[in-house]
Structures are given as C-alpha cells and as structure tokens.
Short mmCIF file of C-alpha atoms and ligand atoms in Angstrom, two decimals:
data_model
loop_
_atom_site.label_atom_id
_atom_site.label_comp_id
_atom_site.label_asym_id
_atom_site.label_seq_id
_atom_site.Cartn_x
_atom_site.Cartn_y
_atom_site.Cartn_z
CA UNK A 948 21.55 -21.89 26.70
CA UNK A 949 19.11 -24.72 25.92
CA UNK A 950 15.91 -23.57 24.17
CA UNK A 951 12.80 -23.57 26.33
CA UNK A 952 10.34 -24.60 23.67
CA UNK A 953 8.92 -28.09 23.76
CA UNK A 954 10.02 -29.56 20.43
CA UNK A 955 13.03 -31.81 20.69
CA UNK A 956 15.51 -31.30 17.86
CA UNK A 957 14.28 -33.66 15.19
CA UNK A 958 11.28 -34.63 17.29
CA UNK A 959 7.63 -33.81 16.78
CA UNK A 960 6.71 -30.18 16.27
CA UNK A 961 5.39 -28.49 19.38
CA UNK A 962 1.61 -28.26 19.59
CA UNK A 963 1.77 -24.99 21.45
CA UNK A 964 3.40 -21.61 21.21
CA UNK A 965 4.00 -18.65 23.47
CA UNK A 966 1.84 -15.53 23.20
CA UNK A 967 2.62 -12.18 24.75
CA UNK A 968 -0.28 -11.06 26.91
CA UNK A 969 0.28 -7.40 25.95
CA UNK A 970 1.23 -7.20 22.28
CA UNK A 971 -0.08 -10.63 21.27
CA UNK A 972 3.15 -11.60 19.49
CA UNK A 973 3.43 -15.36 18.98
CA UNK A 974 6.75 -17.17 19.31
CA UNK A 975 7.97 -20.73 19.37
CA UNK A 976 10.82 -19.98 21.76
CA UNK A 977 10.91 -18.26 25.11
CA UNK A 978 13.96 -16.73 26.74
CA UNK A 979 15.23 -17.41 30.25
CA UNK A 980 13.08 -14.65 31.70
CA UNK A 981 9.86 -15.82 30.00
CA UNK A 982 9.17 -12.32 28.72
CA UNK A 983 8.17 -11.09 25.30
CA UNK A 984 11.22 -10.32 23.15
CA UNK A 985 9.38 -7.32 21.65
CA UNK A 986 7.66 -5.58 24.55
CA UNK A 987 8.91 -7.33 27.71
CA UNK A 988 5.51 -8.39 29.06
CA UNK A 989 4.60 -11.88 30.29
CA UNK A 990 3.99 -14.85 28.02
CA UNK A 991 1.20 -17.38 28.09
CA UNK A 992 0.93 -20.73 26.37
CA UNK A 993 -1.58 -21.09 23.58
CA UNK A 994 -2.62 -23.99 21.35
CA UNK A 995 -3.09 -22.84 17.74
CA UNK A 996 -4.11 -26.36 16.67
CA UNK A 997 -7.34 -26.12 18.68
CA UNK A 998 -8.70 -23.67 16.08
CA UNK A 999 -8.49 -26.21 13.25
CA UNK A 1000 -8.93 -29.49 15.13
CA UNK A 1001 -10.87 -28.61 18.27
CA UNK A 1002 -10.67 -31.44 20.81
CA UNK A 1003 -14.09 -33.03 21.23
CA UNK A 1004 -15.55 -32.31 24.68
CA UNK A 1005 -17.37 -35.64 25.08
CA UNK A 1006 -14.29 -37.62 24.01
CA UNK A 1007 -12.11 -35.69 26.43
CA UNK A 1008 -14.45 -36.30 29.36
CA UNK A 1009 -14.61 -39.98 28.63
CA UNK A 1010 -10.81 -40.33 28.18
CA UNK A 1011 -10.18 -38.53 31.48
CA UNK A 1012 -12.61 -40.79 33.29
CA UNK A 1013 -11.12 -43.89 31.67
CA UNK A 1014 -7.60 -42.96 32.75
CA UNK A 1015 -8.69 -43.15 36.39
CA UNK A 1016 -8.75 -46.92 36.00
CA UNK A 1017 -5.15 -47.07 34.83
CA UNK A 1018 -2.06 -47.60 36.97
CA UNK A 1019 0.44 -45.75 34.80
CA UNK A 1020 2.16 -42.79 36.45
CA UNK A 1021 0.83 -40.22 33.97
CA UNK A 1022 -2.72 -41.43 34.47
CA UNK A 1023 -2.40 -41.55 38.27
CA UNK A 1024 -1.30 -37.91 38.25
CA UNK A 1025 -4.28 -35.61 38.65
CA UNK A 1026 -2.45 -33.20 36.36
CA UNK A 1027 -1.22 -35.40 33.50
CA UNK A 1028 -4.56 -37.20 33.38
CA UNK A 1029 -5.71 -34.00 31.66
CA UNK A 1030 -2.67 -33.90 29.36
CA UNK A 1031 -4.82 -33.29 26.26
CA UNK A 1032 -5.07 -29.66 27.40
CA UNK A 1033 -1.36 -29.36 28.33
CA UNK A 1034 1.74 -28.87 26.18
CA UNK A 1035 2.52 -32.13 24.40
CA UNK A 1036 5.39 -34.03 25.85
CA UNK A 1037 5.91 -36.66 23.21
CA UNK A 1038 7.17 -39.19 25.70
CA UNK A 1039 5.10 -39.80 28.83
CA UNK A 1040 7.99 -41.65 30.50
CA UNK A 1041 9.82 -38.38 31.04
CA UNK A 1042 7.21 -36.91 33.32
CA UNK A 1043 8.41 -35.92 36.80
CA UNK A 1044 5.43 -36.71 38.96
CA UNK A 1045 4.62 -37.28 42.62
CA UNK A 1046 1.01 -38.20 41.71
CA UNK A 1047 -0.06 -34.62 42.34
CA UNK A 1048 -3.63 -33.38 42.00
CA UNK A 1049 -6.49 -35.77 42.80
CA UNK A 1050 -7.37 -33.49 45.70
CA UNK A 1051 -10.70 -33.77 47.53
CA UNK A 1052 -13.67 -31.50 47.06
CA UNK A 1053 -15.25 -31.25 50.50
CA UNK A 1054 -18.67 -30.02 51.49
CA UNK A 1055 -18.64 -27.46 54.31
CA UNK A 1056 -21.95 -27.99 56.12
CA UNK A 1057 -21.22 -25.85 59.18
CA UNK A 1058 -19.89 -22.88 57.22
CA UNK A 1059 -22.68 -23.30 54.67
CA UNK A 1060 -25.21 -22.78 57.44
CA UNK A 1061 -23.41 -19.84 58.99
CA UNK A 1062 -22.61 -18.00 55.77
CA UNK A 1063 -26.07 -18.63 54.31
CA UNK A 1064 -24.69 -20.34 51.20
CA UNK A 1065 -25.99 -23.94 51.37
CA UNK A 1066 -23.95 -25.22 48.43
CA UNK A 1067 -20.49 -24.40 49.75
CA UNK A 1068 -17.43 -26.53 48.91
CA UNK A 1069 -13.71 -26.46 49.56
CA UNK A 1070 -11.24 -27.77 46.97
CA UNK A 1071 -8.34 -28.72 49.20
CA UNK A 1072 -5.10 -28.26 47.32
CA UNK A 1073 -3.25 -28.69 50.59
CA UNK A 1074 -3.71 -32.42 50.04
CA UNK A 1075 -1.04 -32.42 47.32
CA UNK A 1076 2.28 -34.28 47.82
CA UNK A 1077 4.15 -31.30 49.28
CA UNK A 1078 0.92 -29.97 50.83
CA UNK A 1079 0.19 -27.04 48.55
CA UNK A 1080 -1.28 -26.31 45.12
CA UNK A 1081 2.18 -25.58 43.76
CA UNK A 1082 2.73 -29.25 42.91
CA UNK A 1083 0.20 -29.17 40.09
CA UNK A 1084 2.22 -26.55 38.25
CA UNK A 1085 5.59 -27.85 39.29
CA UNK A 1086 5.15 -31.27 37.72
CA UNK A 1087 4.71 -29.64 34.30
CA UNK A 1088 7.36 -26.93 34.58
CA UNK A 1089 9.99 -29.21 36.16
CA UNK A 1090 9.37 -31.78 33.43
CA UNK A 1091 9.96 -29.16 30.73
CA UNK A 1092 13.05 -27.87 32.58
CA UNK A 1093 14.62 -31.31 32.50
CA UNK A 1094 13.57 -31.85 28.93
CA UNK A 1095 15.29 -28.62 27.92
CA UNK A 1096 18.48 -29.98 29.49
CA UNK A 1097 18.77 -27.76 32.56
CA UNK A 1098 20.78 -29.00 35.54
CA UNK A 1099 19.63 -26.21 37.85
CA UNK A 1100 16.17 -24.85 38.60
CA UNK A 1101 15.51 -21.82 40.81
CA UNK A 1102 12.71 -19.82 42.37
CA UNK A 1103 11.94 -16.92 44.66
CA UNK A 1104 9.34 -17.93 47.18
CA UNK A 1105 7.24 -17.21 50.22
CA UNK A 1106 7.76 -20.89 51.04
CA UNK A 1107 5.43 -23.19 49.18
CA UNK A 1108 6.93 -22.79 45.73
CA UNK A 1109 10.37 -23.54 47.15
CA UNK A 1110 9.14 -26.67 48.93
CA UNK A 1111 7.46 -27.93 45.79
CA UNK A 1112 10.27 -27.02 43.43
CA UNK A 1113 12.87 -28.69 45.65
CA UNK A 1114 10.84 -31.91 45.73
CA UNK A 1115 10.27 -32.09 41.97
CA UNK A 1116 13.88 -31.16 41.21
CA UNK A 1117 15.05 -33.94 43.52
CA UNK A 1118 12.69 -36.43 41.87
CA UNK A 1119 13.91 -35.33 38.45
CA UNK A 1120 17.63 -35.49 39.29
CA UNK A 1121 18.14 -31.70 39.05
CA UNK A 1122 19.69 -29.28 41.54
CA UNK A 1123 17.57 -26.49 42.98
CA UNK A 1124 18.28 -22.99 44.24
CA UNK A 1125 15.80 -21.29 46.54
CA UNK A 1126 15.63 -17.55 47.33
CA UNK A 1127 13.38 -16.77 50.30
CA UNK A 1128 12.92 -13.65 52.45
CA UNK A 1129 14.79 -14.12 55.70
CA UNK A 1130 12.49 -14.54 58.71
CA UNK A 1131 9.33 -14.24 56.63
CA UNK A 1132 8.51 -17.83 55.75
CA UNK A 1133 7.24 -20.56 58.00
CA UNK A 1134 9.61 -23.15 59.41
CA UNK A 1135 7.58 -25.99 57.89
CA UNK A 1136 8.13 -24.69 54.38
CA UNK A 1137 11.79 -23.93 54.99
CA UNK A 1138 12.32 -27.41 56.41
CA UNK A 1139 10.78 -29.00 53.32
CA UNK A 1140 13.18 -27.17 50.99
CA UNK A 1141 16.14 -28.24 53.14
CA UNK A 1142 15.07 -31.85 53.32
CA UNK A 1143 14.48 -32.11 49.58
CA UNK A 1144 18.06 -30.95 49.10
CA UNK A 1145 17.70 -27.38 47.80
CA UNK A 1146 20.47 -24.82 48.13
CA UNK A 1147 18.43 -22.44 50.25
CA UNK A 1148 19.33 -18.75 50.51
CA UNK A 1149 17.53 -16.64 53.10
CA UNK A 1150 17.89 -13.15 51.67
CA UNK A 1151 17.63 -9.97 53.73
CA UNK A 1152 14.74 -8.61 51.70
CA UNK A 1153 11.09 -9.40 51.04
CA UNK A 1154 9.56 -11.74 48.42
CA UNK A 1155 9.47 -8.95 45.84
CA UNK A 1156 13.21 -8.39 46.37
CA UNK A 1157 13.88 -12.13 45.98
CA UNK A 1158 11.92 -12.24 42.71
CA UNK A 1159 13.73 -9.19 41.31
CA UNK A 1160 17.05 -10.88 42.02
CA UNK A 1161 15.95 -14.18 40.48
CA UNK A 1162 14.94 -12.43 37.28
CA UNK A 1163 18.44 -10.97 37.02
CA UNK A 1164 20.03 -14.29 37.91
CA UNK A 1165 18.36 -16.25 35.11
CA UNK A 1166 19.85 -13.82 32.59
CA UNK A 1167 23.36 -14.48 33.93
CA UNK A 1168 23.40 -18.17 34.85
CA UNK A 1169 22.05 -21.35 33.24
CA UNK A 1170 19.25 -21.85 35.74
CA UNK A 1171 15.65 -22.45 34.83
CA UNK A 1172 13.11 -20.18 36.49
CA UNK A 1173 10.26 -21.99 38.22
CA UNK A 1174 8.24 -19.04 39.50
CA UNK A 1175 4.71 -18.63 38.20
CA UNK A 1176 6.08 -16.22 35.58
CA UNK A 1177 6.97 -19.53 33.92
CA UNK A 1178 3.88 -20.26 31.80
CA UNK A 1179 4.35 -24.05 32.06
CA UNK A 1180 3.55 -23.72 35.77
CA UNK A 1181 0.23 -22.12 34.98
CA UNK A 1182 -0.68 -24.84 32.48
CA UNK A 1183 -0.33 -27.43 35.25
CA UNK A 1184 -2.28 -25.29 37.72
CA UNK A 1185 -5.11 -25.07 35.18
CA UNK A 1186 -5.99 -28.67 36.00
CA UNK A 1187 -7.47 -27.60 39.33
CA UNK A 1188 -10.45 -26.22 37.41
CA UNK A 1189 -10.77 -29.33 35.25
CA UNK A 1190 -10.64 -31.71 38.19
CA UNK A 1191 -12.99 -29.56 40.27
CA UNK A 1192 -15.71 -29.34 37.63
CA UNK A 1193 -15.32 -33.02 36.80
CA UNK A 1194 -15.97 -33.68 40.53
CA UNK A 1195 -19.19 -31.70 40.15
CA UNK A 1196 -20.21 -33.88 37.16
CA UNK A 1197 -19.42 -31.03 34.77
CA UNK A 1198 -21.95 -28.68 36.38
CA UNK A 1199 -19.88 -25.54 36.83
CA UNK A 1200 -20.33 -23.79 40.20
CA UNK A 1201 -21.46 -20.15 40.22
CA UNK A 1202 -18.35 -18.88 42.01
CA UNK A 1203 -14.76 -19.97 42.54
CA UNK A 1204 -12.85 -18.00 45.17
CA UNK A 1205 -9.04 -18.02 45.38
CA UNK A 1206 -6.39 -16.24 47.43
CA UNK A 1207 -4.23 -13.76 45.53
CA UNK A 1208 -0.49 -13.36 46.05
CA UNK A 1209 1.75 -13.25 42.99
CA UNK A 1210 -1.51 -13.93 41.09
CA UNK A 1211 -0.34 -16.93 39.07
CA UNK A 1212 -2.94 -19.30 40.46
CA UNK A 1213 -5.96 -17.11 39.77
CA UNK A 1214 -4.60 -16.50 36.27
CA UNK A 1215 -4.22 -20.24 35.69
CA UNK A 1216 -7.69 -21.12 36.97
CA UNK A 1217 -9.22 -18.32 34.91
CA UNK A 1218 -7.38 -19.46 31.78
CA UNK A 1219 -8.70 -22.97 32.35
CA UNK A 1220 -12.28 -21.74 32.71
CA UNK A 1221 -12.11 -19.72 29.51
CA UNK A 1222 -10.57 -22.65 27.62
CA UNK A 1223 -13.18 -25.04 29.00
CA UNK A 1224 -15.95 -22.77 27.81
CA UNK A 1225 -14.36 -22.38 24.37
CA UNK A 1226 -13.94 -26.16 24.05
CA UNK A 1227 -17.54 -26.82 25.11
CA UNK A 1228 -16.56 -28.61 28.33
CA UNK A 1229 -18.78 -26.27 30.35
CA UNK A 1230 -21.79 -24.33 29.18
CA UNK A 1231 -21.40 -21.32 31.45
CA UNK A 1232 -18.52 -19.59 33.18
CA UNK A 1233 -18.21 -19.51 36.97
CA UNK A 1234 -17.24 -16.11 38.34
CA UNK A 1235 -13.64 -16.17 39.55
CA UNK A 1236 -12.98 -13.91 42.55
CA UNK A 1237 -9.61 -13.13 44.11
CA UNK A 1238 -9.13 -12.28 47.77
CA UNK A 1239 -6.08 -10.54 49.20
CA UNK A 1240 -4.92 -9.64 52.69
CA UNK A 1241 -5.50 -5.93 53.44
CA UNK A 1242 -1.78 -5.52 54.02
CA UNK A 1243 -0.88 -7.02 50.63
CA UNK A 1244 -3.68 -5.63 48.49
CA UNK A 1245 -1.91 -4.61 45.30
CA UNK A 1246 -4.57 -6.08 42.98
CA UNK A 1247 -7.47 -4.65 45.00
CA UNK A 1248 -5.94 -1.19 44.68
CA UNK A 1249 -4.94 -1.70 41.06
CA UNK A 1250 -8.55 -2.42 40.13
CA UNK A 1251 -10.15 0.21 42.36
CA UNK A 1252 -7.75 3.07 41.84
CA UNK A 1253 -6.43 2.47 38.34
CA UNK A 1254 -9.27 0.50 36.72
CA UNK A 1255 -6.84 -2.40 36.22
CA UNK A 1256 -4.71 -0.35 33.82
CA UNK A 1257 -1.59 0.22 35.94
CA UNK A 1258 -0.18 -1.75 38.85
CA UNK A 1259 -0.35 -0.11 42.27
CA UNK A 1260 2.51 -1.74 44.21
CA UNK A 1261 2.37 -1.87 47.98
CA UNK A 1262 4.80 -2.53 50.82
CA UNK A 1263 3.33 -5.89 51.81
CA UNK A 1264 2.70 -6.87 55.43
CA UNK A 1265 0.55 -9.76 56.61
CA UNK A 1266 0.76 -12.75 58.93
CA UNK A 1267 -0.46 -14.83 55.99
CA UNK A 1268 3.15 -14.97 54.83
CA UNK A 1269 2.40 -17.04 51.71
CA UNK A 1270 0.71 -13.99 50.16
CA UNK A 1271 2.98 -11.31 51.60
CA UNK A 1272 3.62 -9.89 48.12
CA UNK A 1273 3.44 -6.24 47.12
CA UNK A 1274 4.36 -6.32 43.45
CA UNK A 1275 2.50 -9.29 41.94
CA UNK A 1276 4.03 -10.45 38.68
CA UNK A 1277 0.85 -11.79 37.06
CA UNK A 1278 -1.44 -8.86 37.91
CA UNK A 1279 -2.43 -8.25 34.27
CA UNK A 1280 -3.37 -11.89 33.73
CA UNK A 1281 -5.43 -11.92 36.93
CA UNK A 1282 -7.17 -8.64 36.12
CA UNK A 1283 -8.06 -10.09 32.73
CA UNK A 1284 -9.64 -13.30 34.06
CA UNK A 1285 -11.55 -11.49 36.80
CA UNK A 1286 -13.07 -9.20 34.16
CA UNK A 1287 -13.66 -12.03 31.67
CA UNK A 1288 -15.52 -14.16 34.21
CA UNK A 1289 -17.33 -11.28 35.94
CA UNK A 1290 -15.59 -11.96 39.26
CA UNK A 1291 -14.68 -9.63 42.11
CA UNK A 1292 -11.56 -8.69 44.03
CA UNK A 1293 -11.79 -8.17 47.80
CA UNK A 1294 -9.50 -7.62 50.74
CA UNK A 1295 -9.77 -8.99 54.27
CA UNK A 1296 -8.22 -8.00 57.59
CA UNK A 1297 -5.81 -10.01 59.72
CA UNK A 1298 -8.57 -10.69 62.27
CA UNK A 1299 -10.94 -11.85 59.54
CA UNK A 1300 -8.25 -14.21 58.21
CA UNK A 1301 -7.57 -15.70 61.65
CA UNK A 1302 -11.25 -16.20 62.34
CA UNK A 1303 -11.85 -17.85 58.96
CA UNK A 1304 -8.83 -20.10 59.43
CA UNK A 1305 -10.08 -21.31 62.81
CA UNK A 1306 -13.54 -21.87 61.32
CA UNK A 1307 -12.11 -24.00 58.51
CA UNK A 1308 -10.18 -25.92 61.15
CA UNK A 1309 -13.36 -26.42 63.17
CA UNK A 1310 -14.87 -28.00 60.06
CA UNK A 1311 -12.24 -30.77 60.35
CA UNK A 1312 -10.19 -29.67 57.34
CA UNK A 1313 -7.82 -26.91 58.30
CA UNK A 1314 -5.64 -24.82 56.02
CA UNK A 1315 -2.83 -22.32 56.20
CA UNK A 1316 -3.62 -18.63 56.79
CA UNK A 1317 -3.34 -17.57 53.14
CA UNK A 1318 -5.99 -20.10 52.15
CA UNK A 1319 -8.41 -18.82 54.79
CA UNK A 1320 -8.77 -15.48 53.00
CA UNK A 1321 -11.22 -17.30 50.73
CA UNK A 1322 -13.79 -17.89 53.48
CA UNK A 1323 -13.23 -14.41 54.93
CA UNK A 1324 -13.70 -13.00 51.43
CA UNK A 1325 -16.84 -15.05 50.83
CA UNK A 1326 -18.45 -13.48 53.89
CA UNK A 1327 -17.80 -10.04 52.40
CA UNK A 1328 -19.09 -11.06 48.98
CA UNK A 1329 -22.29 -12.40 50.58
CA UNK A 1330 -22.71 -9.18 52.59
CA UNK A 1331 -22.29 -7.22 49.35
CA UNK A 1332 -24.91 -9.47 47.71
CA UNK A 1333 -22.35 -10.38 45.04
CA UNK A 1334 -22.74 -14.02 46.07
CA UNK A 1335 -26.40 -15.03 46.43
CA UNK A 1336 -27.73 -17.72 48.78
CA UNK A 1337 -28.90 -20.04 46.00
CA UNK A 1338 -25.49 -20.11 44.28
CA UNK A 1339 -22.85 -22.84 44.43
CA UNK A 1340 -19.49 -21.63 45.71
CA UNK A 1341 -16.08 -23.32 45.76
CA UNK A 1342 -13.29 -22.03 47.98
CA UNK A 1343 -9.80 -23.01 46.86
CA UNK A 1344 -7.77 -23.95 49.93
CA UNK A 1345 -4.23 -23.61 48.66
CA UNK A 1346 -2.14 -24.95 51.54
CA UNK A 1347 -2.31 -27.48 54.35
CA UNK A 1348 -2.91 -26.59 58.00
CA UNK A 1349 0.51 -28.02 58.91
CA UNK A 1350 2.30 -25.51 56.71
CA UNK A 1351 2.26 -22.88 59.46
CA UNK A 1352 1.86 -24.42 62.94
CA UNK A 1353 3.32 -21.36 64.71
CA UNK A 1354 0.41 -19.25 63.51
CA UNK A 1355 -2.14 -21.79 64.66
CA UNK A 1356 -0.60 -22.26 68.09
CA UNK A 1357 -0.23 -18.53 68.66
CA UNK A 1358 -3.89 -18.08 67.75
CA UNK A 1359 -5.22 -20.79 70.03
CA UNK A 1360 -3.03 -19.74 72.94
CA UNK A 1361 -4.50 -16.24 72.66
CA UNK A 1362 -1.14 -14.67 71.88
CA UNK A 1363 -2.32 -13.20 68.58
CA UNK A 1364 -4.14 -9.81 68.42
CA UNK A 1365 -3.48 -8.86 72.04
CA UNK A 1366 -4.98 -5.40 72.50
CA UNK A 1367 -6.61 -5.36 69.07
CA UNK A 1368 -10.19 -4.19 69.64
CA UNK A 1369 -11.54 -5.80 66.43
CA UNK A 1370 -10.58 -9.22 67.84
CA UNK A 1371 -13.45 -9.91 70.22
CA UNK A 1372 -15.76 -12.66 71.34
CA UNK A 1373 -15.98 -14.26 67.88
CA UNK A 1374 -12.30 -15.13 68.03
CA UNK A 1375 -12.38 -16.16 71.68
CA UNK A 1376 -15.11 -18.69 71.01
CA UNK A 1377 -12.87 -20.36 68.41
CA UNK A 1378 -9.75 -20.59 70.54
CA UNK A 1379 -8.86 -24.00 71.92
CA UNK A 1380 -5.72 -23.49 74.01
CA UNK A 1381 -3.81 -26.57 75.16
CA UNK A 1382 -4.43 -27.36 78.85
CA UNK A 1383 -1.56 -28.40 81.10
CA UNK A 1384 -2.71 -30.76 83.90
CA UNK A 1385 -1.40 -33.13 86.49
CA UNK A 1386 -1.53 -36.67 85.12
CA UNK A 1387 -4.54 -37.76 87.20
CA UNK A 1388 -7.89 -39.23 86.22
CA UNK A 1389 -9.62 -36.66 88.37
CA UNK A 1390 -8.01 -33.71 86.60
CA UNK A 1391 -8.92 -35.06 83.16
CA UNK A 1392 -12.54 -35.77 84.13
CA UNK A 1393 -12.91 -32.28 85.60
CA UNK A 1394 -11.59 -30.78 82.36
CA UNK A 1395 -14.02 -32.88 80.35
CA UNK A 1396 -16.93 -31.67 82.51
CA UNK A 1397 -15.90 -28.04 82.12
CA UNK A 1398 -15.60 -28.44 78.36
CA UNK A 1399 -19.03 -30.05 78.16
CA UNK A 1400 -20.59 -27.06 79.97
CA UNK A 1401 -18.81 -24.39 77.91
N1 F0G B 2738 -1.88 -19.63 48.93
C1 F0G B 2738 -0.71 -20.16 49.27
C2 F0G B 2738 -0.71 -21.20 50.35
C3 F0G B 2738 0.47 -19.78 48.62
O1 F0G B 2738 1.62 -20.35 48.95
C4 F0G B 2738 0.41 -18.78 47.62
C5 F0G B 2738 1.60 -18.34 46.93
C6 F0G B 2738 -0.85 -18.27 47.31
C7 F0G B 2738 -1.97 -18.70 47.98
C8 F0G B 2738 -1.03 -17.24 46.27
O2 F0G B 2738 -0.92 -17.78 44.98
O3 F0G B 2738 0.92 -16.37 44.16
O4 F0G B 2738 -0.41 -17.76 42.61
O5 F0G B 2738 -1.41 -15.75 43.70
N2 F0G B 2738 2.77 -18.68 47.23
C9 F0G B 2738 3.97 -18.36 46.45
C10 F0G B 2738 5.16 -19.09 46.99
C11 F0G B 2738 4.16 -16.95 46.14
O6 F0G B 2738 6.30 -18.65 46.77
O7 F0G B 2738 5.01 -20.13 47.61
P1 F0G B 2738 -0.43 -16.87 43.79
#
C-alpha cells in the first residue's frame, strides 16, 4: 500500500505530521483509515516547524494578495493561494485544481433588517466549481491521493462529497467509487457523480451505513478514502476562513455560523481560526457556532446531554438530506472548536429550515436546504441573546440552490408541510408557485396586476 505521508522517497522532508486528537501521538505516516495506530481516534495535520520558524503574518497577507495578480493555476485557486498554511507539495504542477474557492461574500440587507443584525453576510460556498464547499477540501486531498500513487479514490456521501470527489478524480486521472444511501440524495448530486464518471453504488442503508462500509473497504482494497475523516480534506476547507477574513480586510467577524453534518467543515473552519490567531493573522477569535436539523441533532445532544464527552448517536431524518447524518465522525473535533471559540450549537425544525431557505432565495442568492439551517439558527441565537445586534455575523452557505430543485419546487407549490400546524402564514407569504396560463397577452397582464396588488 503506498504511504499516505507527503514526503516523496528521496524528496524533501514533509513539513507536517499527523497528530491524534485524543492521545496526541505524532506520526509521519497515516494508515488507510486515517486513525491513530495507538488509540484509534481521528488524526489531524499539524505543522511542527511553525514553533521554530513562525510564518510572518504581514508577509503572508502580502503574498496572498500578490498571488491574486498571477495567472498560474495554483495562484488562481482560492485554496492553493493560501498554500503557506497547507501541507507542502514540493511541486505545484501536480496540483489537481478546478480553480476552487474565490467564493463571494455577500451582504444580506433584507435579512439584516428582519433579524436585527445589520452586519450580516453570507459566504457562498455554493459558488465553487461543483457547487458546494467540498471542492476546497477535495483539491488538497485528491492531490495527495494521486501523489501517493493511488489509482482509486472512494467516499461515502450524502451527495456533495461524491460530486466533488468524482470531478477531482476525473481531473486527476484517477477512478472514483461512490457509496450513497439509496433514495436519500438529490438527483442533481447523483447526476454530477455519474457525469464525472464515478462508479456509483446506491446502497440500501443510510449515510452512516455507507461510511461504516467505506471504512472497512479501505482496509481491504487499495482505495484512498476521501471522506472528511481524511485530514487533508480539512486542511483545504480551512481556507474558507482565510479567504473570508481577508475579504473583511482582516477584521474578524464576531460570529461564523455553519451547518453541521459529519462535522468536518466546522472542525476545519475552527482549526483555521485557532491557527490564524496563533500566527497573529487575526487579533481576536470569532465565535464558531454549528447548527443541525432537529432530526439529525447528534452534536446538539452530545453537548447538552453528555457535556461533549460521549457521542449521542441518533437515527437521522431530515429533508435537508446533505446533513442527514446520525453518527458524525468528527464530533470530537467540532466539540473542541466550539468550546475553544466560545460558540454555540443549536437545532432547527424542518419548517424553520424551509422558511430560511426561501428567505435566502428571496435575497437573490439561494442555497440548498442544509445551508439554510444557518439563517434559521441565527434567528434562534439572536432570540437567545447569544448574538447581539451590534455584532458582525457570517453565515456559511455550503451548497448551491440548484443542488436540490425538487425540494424548492415542492415548497413553492405548497406540497411541503401539508397539515403541519407550525407551517403557517410566514411560509405562505414566501411561496411563489408557478402559474399555468393560456398564452395570451390578456392573461399575462391580469397575472401581473394581481401580483402587484398582493
Ligand atoms: N452542507 C452541505 C451542503 C453538505 O453537503 C454537508 C455535508 C454539510 C453542510 C455538512 O458538512 O459534514 O462537514 O458537517 N455533506 C457531506 C456529503 C456529508 O457527503 O456531501 P459536514
């Protein structure tokens, strides 16, 4: 089996090593399952060299800005532009990139007014090449997979990881194997994996079942695991925080709010924030809060019922299929960064998610249901006075509106939440059902008049 560490035989020594998040053991190699050889817990990537030769914050900021003027692929990537804080590659030509990252930070004037938080922004990761945040991690992990000599990469997925992995594998000349829960991922995501050439298996189980199987598979077959258990993924996903705070001219916001599923993304963003503080790139830490769907609230329950000490698994059920996960792999990492940044963990109902999604759409941005938990969660955090009106808040929108058109159409046609009492006038006022008309000028003008009055 090829080694997974970064140093090529005879090449430069790796600048990073793996550290177990539980026992702290350091190692230069990681096995196929990316788990600690001593205690079996997850690994993270760490950079021992930063202790002796700490990168200079001002130099980093200026280099990152300078690279925006360049036309080389690694500089055009919104991930590799920040390569000084990523595992060293040695040879930039080997990067597998689709020019990921570089996503917009939007103001949300309407929601700012309605939520009472005037400085409200959305970092739209749905504007990545395969339309979700997964690309920022995939470019790094797929690059290291190819570098380690793997022909096959594989993942379990609720849809977005598989779409992203299939694209990067195809770009990098590797084969990809996708394990998804049958009937529980959106057609858009499934169609992406197919078109990018993945071998796609729809398994009769849920995401948690797919992930369990993948973890067995990587111990029996020479396939490289590209789930967020893979710490290279999280290094790439860290760059969201770098890019976001650079967009705010290095003035960190007070709060960053992310959806929580398998909890890799929150862990990655939190890791980035802590590293940025330690390197002097920011002078104070934003609070990182994680929002889950009520029906997939493993982290919420883990923190409330077990004080973050033991995972409370749940049987996940939510229409936000991207986060339909009951046994999140990175729960310890996420619990750590929430505590370290003083963040919160909240849950939101299906109706609250649908309302928030339609509101984000009405702002001219749109997102997939899982991303909308951030706005729904913000409302709860404001009501709880955890987020104060004078604070700057960034919602991380993880996936594009077009990732789940069935959900959106069902919502607007009024087919969602039939007979659910919680779904009242607030939802009705957001619905914009399509109107079927005779093709006459008169009919269209009448419709326009009615719309103007309503
Ligand atoms: N938002 C979207 C759109 C997602 O696709 C996911 C996860 C999340 C949020 C949650 O991120 O798992 O890092 O906490 N999707 C994975 C997948 C599980 O397979 O596509 P997380």
